[in-house]
């Protein structure tokens, strides 16, 4: 996953103050710590991902292999479980793979993206009841969508995928929807949102596919794309859930 940061604002010239007139300044409000500003849903997911990674890291190699066999998403095993009617192992893979990561860099990059995109995505749901639960469920379903897309494009493959990248790709789609919904009246958001979507897809799908194609980095770009599409579809639905009924 790639971290997008807003560019620092360019410095401007200070306004001139007329003679014999004291400049007026308004007191600045103290900035709250970043963790006080995190929405509950984002904080819960970050905590779960970190705890899962720490537990996995503390396991011995044999226990890690057993955990991967149970939770990592394998298209071959997933299809086998479904065809046999074993729904529980299939669902365990489909949702469990989202909380395992292949190292410190992997988890740091995913958490950085979640920290950036998650607050806006959850804020777009905050006007309705139960936004925290809906955001967590939205995250999980986007990850499931990414996993299903990975399996669909790699039928019968023995390779496995792990990580929250698919889910966070869906959160980024929610971030784009949320940015539109939270925009001020008259604020043009379509062009910057479309530009952000194109850049995201070029980096997280296009470059990721090239990196794997040239055996540089084994990135499951299919889960990125599937999670992003799932987020585009699911976010408007989740934004409407919990909205109080209004008289006609």
XYZ file of C-alpha atoms in Angstrom:
248
model
C 0.000 0.000 0.000
C 1.246 3.496 -0.690
C 0.945 6.405 1.652
C -0.408 9.608 0.171
C 0.377 12.806 1.973
C -0.896 16.247 1.218
C 1.818 18.615 0.129
C 2.871 21.254 2.604
C 1.276 24.636 1.864
C 3.586 27.094 0.200
C 4.709 29.999 2.316
C 3.109 33.329 1.580
C 4.126 36.868 2.362
C 2.757 38.233 5.644
C 0.119 40.916 5.339
C 1.297 44.454 5.970
C 0.010 46.274 9.071
C -1.014 49.933 8.732
C 1.110 52.420 10.741
C 0.178 53.019 14.396
C -2.021 49.942 14.361
C -1.275 46.883 16.429
C -1.529 43.608 14.591
C -4.367 41.463 15.797
C -3.898 37.779 16.305
C -6.294 35.152 17.517
C -5.048 32.670 20.080
C -4.346 29.248 18.670
C -6.134 26.299 20.113
C -3.793 23.653 21.458
C -3.567 20.650 19.182
C -4.943 17.440 20.568
C -2.813 14.300 20.480
C -3.398 12.344 17.285
C -4.805 9.340 19.144
C -7.510 11.570 20.680
C -8.627 12.418 17.149
C -8.857 8.834 15.888
C -12.385 7.552 15.294
C -13.206 4.499 17.379
C -13.548 2.158 14.406
C -10.118 3.050 13.035
C -8.547 2.688 16.477
C -10.181 -0.722 17.008
C -8.939 -2.035 13.671
C -5.421 -0.738 14.238
C -5.382 -2.395 17.647
C -6.607 -5.726 16.274
C -4.061 -5.706 13.449
C -1.180 -4.890 15.806
C -2.210 -7.519 18.364
C -2.562 -10.181 15.658
C 0.871 -9.300 14.271
C 2.509 -9.391 17.699
C 0.937 -12.740 18.558
C 1.988 -14.195 15.203
C 5.533 -12.848 15.626
C 5.875 -14.501 19.045
C 4.910 -17.950 17.754
C 7.575 -20.536 17.046
C 8.126 -21.476 13.382
C 5.923 -24.568 13.597
C 3.052 -22.626 15.164
C 3.455 -19.885 12.539
C 3.170 -22.486 9.787
C -0.001 -23.836 11.395
C -1.446 -20.317 11.653
C -0.679 -19.644 7.990
C -2.275 -22.939 6.984
C -5.445 -21.931 8.822
C -5.718 -18.186 8.186
C -3.751 -17.368 4.992
C -5.993 -17.258 1.922
C -5.219 -19.972 -0.628
C -7.380 -20.086 -3.777
C -6.951 -23.868 -4.007
C -7.904 -24.569 -0.388
C -10.693 -21.993 -0.463
C -12.293 -23.625 -3.514
C -11.812 -27.086 -1.984
C -13.551 -26.068 1.253
C -16.435 -24.457 -0.604
C -16.968 -27.453 -2.865
C -16.994 -29.728 0.201
C -19.462 -27.470 2.003
C -16.931 -26.620 4.728
C -17.952 -23.003 5.189
C -16.157 -22.354 8.464
C -12.585 -22.998 7.192
C -13.366 -20.981 4.057
C -14.697 -18.015 6.053
C -11.776 -18.280 8.478
C -9.382 -17.810 5.567
C -11.471 -15.091 3.917
C -11.496 -12.889 7.013
C -8.450 -14.150 8.903
C -5.912 -13.395 6.162
C -6.618 -9.690 6.633
C -4.940 -9.639 10.048
C -1.692 -11.456 9.187
C 1.258 -9.573 7.733
C 4.556 -10.583 6.212
C 6.818 -8.362 8.274
C 7.252 -4.968 9.882
C 7.335 -2.986 6.628
C 4.155 -4.668 5.416
C 2.155 -3.832 8.526
C 3.595 -0.308 8.881
C 2.628 0.632 5.319
C -0.883 -0.743 5.753
C -1.406 1.000 9.092
C -0.096 4.269 7.642
C -2.675 4.067 4.873
C -5.422 3.199 7.341
C -4.410 6.153 9.528
C -4.685 8.506 6.570
C -7.815 7.246 4.836
C -9.734 5.716 7.733
C -10.773 8.852 9.657
C -12.424 10.478 6.632
C -14.090 7.219 5.601
C -15.498 6.693 9.084
C -16.460 10.364 9.420
C -18.716 9.964 6.391
C -20.686 7.387 8.401
C -20.652 9.268 11.708
C -23.866 11.171 11.078
C -25.754 7.901 11.373
C -26.213 5.538 14.293
C -23.813 2.632 14.800
C -21.096 4.123 12.594
C -18.252 2.358 14.428
C -19.704 -1.116 13.933
C -20.614 -0.342 10.328
C -17.108 0.919 9.583
C -15.500 -2.233 11.001
C -17.936 -4.402 9.032
C -17.258 -2.320 5.917
C -13.514 -2.921 6.393
C -13.989 -6.688 6.739
C -16.278 -6.979 3.718
C -13.873 -4.984 1.552
C -11.105 -7.352 2.605
C -13.356 -10.295 1.766
C -14.079 -8.742 -1.624
C -10.366 -8.390 -2.278
C -9.794 -11.990 -1.246
C -12.579 -13.294 -3.470
C -11.188 -11.360 -6.431
C -7.726 -12.789 -5.747
C -9.170 -16.316 -5.742
C -11.251 -15.665 -8.861
C -8.225 -14.522 -10.879
C -5.996 -17.308 -9.553
C -8.236 -20.400 -9.627
C -6.598 -23.459 -8.144
C -3.416 -21.592 -7.218
C -1.460 -22.971 -4.265
C -0.011 -19.538 -3.478
C -1.424 -17.714 -0.465
C -2.029 -14.068 0.322
C -2.026 -12.286 3.672
C -2.449 -8.694 4.786
C -5.024 -5.945 5.147
C -4.198 -4.309 1.812
C -7.454 -5.365 0.166
C -9.528 -4.096 3.075
C -7.591 -0.829 3.222
C -8.007 -0.375 -0.532
C -11.732 -0.470 0.155
C -11.267 2.048 2.956
C -9.497 4.325 0.471
C -12.554 4.079 -1.785
C -14.626 5.031 1.266
C -12.233 7.927 1.840
C -13.028 9.220 -1.647
C -16.784 8.887 -1.066
C -16.414 10.480 2.363
C -14.454 13.413 0.955
C -17.307 14.107 -1.455
C -19.943 13.804 1.262
C -18.087 16.042 3.712
C -17.222 18.729 1.154
C -18.513 22.248 1.671
C -21.398 23.380 -0.566
C -20.030 24.518 -3.900
C -16.634 22.917 -3.326
C -15.521 21.106 -6.486
C -14.450 17.611 -5.464
C -15.018 15.452 -8.542
C -11.720 16.179 -10.293
C -9.446 15.723 -7.252
C -11.315 12.566 -6.244
C -11.013 11.070 -9.732
C -7.342 12.039 -9.873
C -6.716 10.379 -6.510
C -8.492 7.222 -7.675
C -6.403 7.052 -10.856
C -3.135 7.555 -8.966
C -4.148 4.946 -6.401
C -4.945 2.374 -9.087
C -1.778 3.093 -11.059
C 0.414 2.561 -8.010
C -1.418 -0.148 -6.094
C -2.606 -2.151 -9.080
C -0.464 -1.240 -12.084
C 2.940 -0.988 -10.418
C 2.123 -3.851 -8.048
C 1.316 -6.101 -11.024
C 4.578 -5.123 -12.716
C 6.540 -5.747 -9.521
C 5.137 -9.266 -9.243
C 5.449 -9.914 -12.964
C 9.171 -9.192 -12.841
C 9.573 -11.242 -9.625
C 10.554 -8.108 -7.720
C 7.946 -8.109 -4.931
C 5.113 -10.672 -4.571
C 2.205 -8.244 -4.204
C -1.380 -9.478 -4.511
C -2.589 -6.639 -6.713
C -5.836 -8.552 -7.298
C -6.834 -8.035 -3.674
C -6.069 -4.310 -4.005
C -8.338 -3.982 -7.017
C -11.073 -6.209 -5.614
C -11.080 -4.393 -2.281
C -11.191 -0.992 -3.978
C -14.146 -1.966 -6.182
C -15.919 -3.484 -3.174
C -15.408 -0.228 -1.280
C -16.821 1.841 -4.125
C -19.952 -0.319 -4.162
C -20.433 -0.892 -0.431
C -19.696 2.554 1.014
C -22.860 4.303 -0.241
C -24.899 1.373 1.108
C -23.264 1.550 4.537
C -23.666 5.336 4.565
C -27.435 4.889 4.299
C -27.679 2.198 6.971
C -28.701 3.528 10.364
C -29.994 6.788 8.932
C -33.094 7.831 10.879
C -36.359 7.611 9.005
C -37.629 10.933 7.740
C -41.269 11.691 6.972
C -42.195 11.819 3.319
